[in-house]
Short mmCIF file of C-alpha atoms in Angstrom, two decimals:
data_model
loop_
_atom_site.label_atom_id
_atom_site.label_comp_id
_atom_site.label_asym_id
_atom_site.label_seq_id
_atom_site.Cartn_x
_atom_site.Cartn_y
_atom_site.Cartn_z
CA UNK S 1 5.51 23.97 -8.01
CA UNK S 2 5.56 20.39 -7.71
CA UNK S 3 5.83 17.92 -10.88
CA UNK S 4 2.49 16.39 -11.16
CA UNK S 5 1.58 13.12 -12.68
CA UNK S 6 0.83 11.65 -15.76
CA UNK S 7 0.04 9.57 -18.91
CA UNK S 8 2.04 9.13 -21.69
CA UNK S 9 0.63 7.02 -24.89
CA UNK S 10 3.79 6.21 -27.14
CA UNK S 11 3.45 7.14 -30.63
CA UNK S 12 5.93 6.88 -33.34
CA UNK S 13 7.66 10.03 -32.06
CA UNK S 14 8.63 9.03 -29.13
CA UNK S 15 12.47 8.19 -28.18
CA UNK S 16 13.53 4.70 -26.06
CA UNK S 17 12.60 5.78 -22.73
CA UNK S 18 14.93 5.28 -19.50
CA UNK S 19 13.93 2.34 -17.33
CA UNK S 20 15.34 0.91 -14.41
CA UNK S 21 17.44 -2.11 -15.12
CA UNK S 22 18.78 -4.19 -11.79
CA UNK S 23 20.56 -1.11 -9.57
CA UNK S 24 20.96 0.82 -12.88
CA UNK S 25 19.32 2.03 -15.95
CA UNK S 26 18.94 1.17 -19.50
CA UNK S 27 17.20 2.40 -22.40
CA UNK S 28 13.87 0.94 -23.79
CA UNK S 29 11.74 1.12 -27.05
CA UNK S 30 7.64 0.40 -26.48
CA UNK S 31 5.61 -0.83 -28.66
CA UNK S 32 2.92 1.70 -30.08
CA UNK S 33 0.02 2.61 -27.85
CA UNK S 34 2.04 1.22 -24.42
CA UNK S 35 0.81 3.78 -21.83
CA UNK S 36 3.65 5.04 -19.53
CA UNK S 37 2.53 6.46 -16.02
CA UNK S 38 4.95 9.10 -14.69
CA UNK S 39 3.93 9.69 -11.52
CA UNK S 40 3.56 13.18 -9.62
CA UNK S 41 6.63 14.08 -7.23
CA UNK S 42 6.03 12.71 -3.53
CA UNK S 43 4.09 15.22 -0.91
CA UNK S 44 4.88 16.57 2.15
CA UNK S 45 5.99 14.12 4.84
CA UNK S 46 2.88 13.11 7.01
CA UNK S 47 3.90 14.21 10.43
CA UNK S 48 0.93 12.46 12.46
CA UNK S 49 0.47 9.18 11.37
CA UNK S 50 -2.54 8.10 13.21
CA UNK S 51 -4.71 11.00 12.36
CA UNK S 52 -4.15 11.04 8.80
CA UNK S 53 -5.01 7.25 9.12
CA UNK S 54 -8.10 8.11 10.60
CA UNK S 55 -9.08 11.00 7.74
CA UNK S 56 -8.30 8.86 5.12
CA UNK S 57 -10.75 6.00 6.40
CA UNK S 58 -13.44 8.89 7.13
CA UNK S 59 -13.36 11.01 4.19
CA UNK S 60 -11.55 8.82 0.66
CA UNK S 61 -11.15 10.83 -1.87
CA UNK S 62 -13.28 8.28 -4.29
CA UNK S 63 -16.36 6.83 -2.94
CA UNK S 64 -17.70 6.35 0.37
CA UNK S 65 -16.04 6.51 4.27
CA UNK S 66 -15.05 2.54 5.15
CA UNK S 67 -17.96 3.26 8.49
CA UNK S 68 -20.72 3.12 5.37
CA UNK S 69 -19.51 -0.10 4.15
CA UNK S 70 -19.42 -2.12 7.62
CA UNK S 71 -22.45 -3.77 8.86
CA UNK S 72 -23.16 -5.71 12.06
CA UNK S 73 -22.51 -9.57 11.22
CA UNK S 74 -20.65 -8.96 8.22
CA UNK S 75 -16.85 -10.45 7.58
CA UNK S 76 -14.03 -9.02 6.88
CA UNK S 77 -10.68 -10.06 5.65
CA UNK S 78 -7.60 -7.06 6.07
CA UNK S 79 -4.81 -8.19 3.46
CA UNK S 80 -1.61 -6.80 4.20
CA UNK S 81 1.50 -7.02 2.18
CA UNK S 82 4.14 -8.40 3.88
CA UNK S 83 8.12 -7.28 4.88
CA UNK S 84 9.69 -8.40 2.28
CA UNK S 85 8.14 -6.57 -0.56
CA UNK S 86 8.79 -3.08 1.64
CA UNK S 87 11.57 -1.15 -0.29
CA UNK S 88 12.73 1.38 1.57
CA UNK S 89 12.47 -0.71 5.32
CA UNK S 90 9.74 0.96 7.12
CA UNK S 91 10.33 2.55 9.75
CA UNK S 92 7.93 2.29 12.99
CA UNK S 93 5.32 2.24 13.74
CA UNK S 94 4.46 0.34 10.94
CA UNK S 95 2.15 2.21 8.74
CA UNK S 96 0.59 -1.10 7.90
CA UNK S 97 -0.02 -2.09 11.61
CA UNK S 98 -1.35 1.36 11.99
CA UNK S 99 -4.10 0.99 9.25
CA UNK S 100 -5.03 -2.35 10.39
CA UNK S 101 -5.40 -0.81 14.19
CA UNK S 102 -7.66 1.95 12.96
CA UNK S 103 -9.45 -0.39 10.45
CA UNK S 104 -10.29 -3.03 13.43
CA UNK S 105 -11.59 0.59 15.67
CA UNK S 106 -14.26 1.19 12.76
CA UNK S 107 -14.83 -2.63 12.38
CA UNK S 108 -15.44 -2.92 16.24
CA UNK S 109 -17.80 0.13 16.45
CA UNK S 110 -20.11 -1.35 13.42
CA UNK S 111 -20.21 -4.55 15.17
CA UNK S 112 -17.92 -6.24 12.96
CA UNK S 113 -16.57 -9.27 15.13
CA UNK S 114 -15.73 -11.96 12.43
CA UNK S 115 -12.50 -10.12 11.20
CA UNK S 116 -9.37 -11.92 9.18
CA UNK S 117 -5.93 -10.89 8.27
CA UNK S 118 -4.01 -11.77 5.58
CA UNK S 119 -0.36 -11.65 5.43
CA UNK S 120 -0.12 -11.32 1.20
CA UNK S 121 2.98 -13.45 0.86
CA UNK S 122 3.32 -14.75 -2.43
CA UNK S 123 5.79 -17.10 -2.76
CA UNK S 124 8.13 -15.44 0.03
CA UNK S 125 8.63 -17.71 2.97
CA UNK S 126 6.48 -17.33 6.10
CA UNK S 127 7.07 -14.34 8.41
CA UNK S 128 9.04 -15.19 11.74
CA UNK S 129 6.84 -13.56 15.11
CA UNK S 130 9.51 -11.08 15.34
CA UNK S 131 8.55 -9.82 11.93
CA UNK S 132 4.67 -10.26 12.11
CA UNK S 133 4.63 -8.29 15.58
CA UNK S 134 6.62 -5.32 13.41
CA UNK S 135 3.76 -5.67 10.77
CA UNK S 136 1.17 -5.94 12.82
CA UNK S 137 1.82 -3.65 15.97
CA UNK S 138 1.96 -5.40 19.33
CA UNK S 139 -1.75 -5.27 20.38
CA UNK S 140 -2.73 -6.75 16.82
CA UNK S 141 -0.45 -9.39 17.14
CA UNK S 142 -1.48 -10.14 20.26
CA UNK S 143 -5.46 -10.09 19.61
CA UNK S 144 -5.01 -12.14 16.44
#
């Protein structure tokens, strides 16, 4: 049975907790009432990317399909995170590129035609084209 997630309030009883420290570990005392999220082991490896895409966007697990929120007319700005802050590398496609593909589908078919897409940066220097067609998938990159 697989570990599953939770919540852990400290309290006086509870011993310095390891934390990751640089490519190691140390040990670390909270303060009192610092909440420490374990979270549940990973699932099963998705095998078909696109399709699971697609359910997720159709059927959230919290609140309503993305095809109830878009109206003709509206805007809408897609952030994306961008390479840098991907730890493990990614492999491709992109999972990224692949939401943004499906999103832009939905967008498209609710008449959505004033779309945007953000490249969330931070302070990280500007993605070269090589990088944002990797992101982005070709035919985004190429549309955008």
């Amino acid at each position: 049975m697989a570990r599953p997630g939770f919540v852990h309030e400290v309290n006086e009883r509870t011993p310095d907790l390891v934390v990751h420290q640089g490519t190691g570990f140390r040990r670390q005392q909270f303060p009192l009432g610092t909440r420490v999220l374990y979270a549940p082991e990973p699932g099963d490896a998705v095998r078909a990317m696109r399709p699971a895409v697609r359910a997720a966007l159709t059927a959230p697990t919290d609140g309503a399909p993305l095809v109830d929120r878009l109206r003709p007319g509206m805007r809408l700005a897609i952030a994306v995170s961008d390479i840098s802050s991907v730890v493990p590398p990614m492999g491709t496609p992109d999972v990224r590129g692949v939401v943004i593909e499906e999103v832009l589908e939905l967008a498209a078919a609710a008449g959505v035609d004033d779309v945007e897409i953000l490249i969330a940066r931070g302070l990280n220097r500007r993605l070269t084209e090589r990088e944002l067609k990797a992101v982005l998938g070709e035919r985004v990159h190429e549309s955008f």
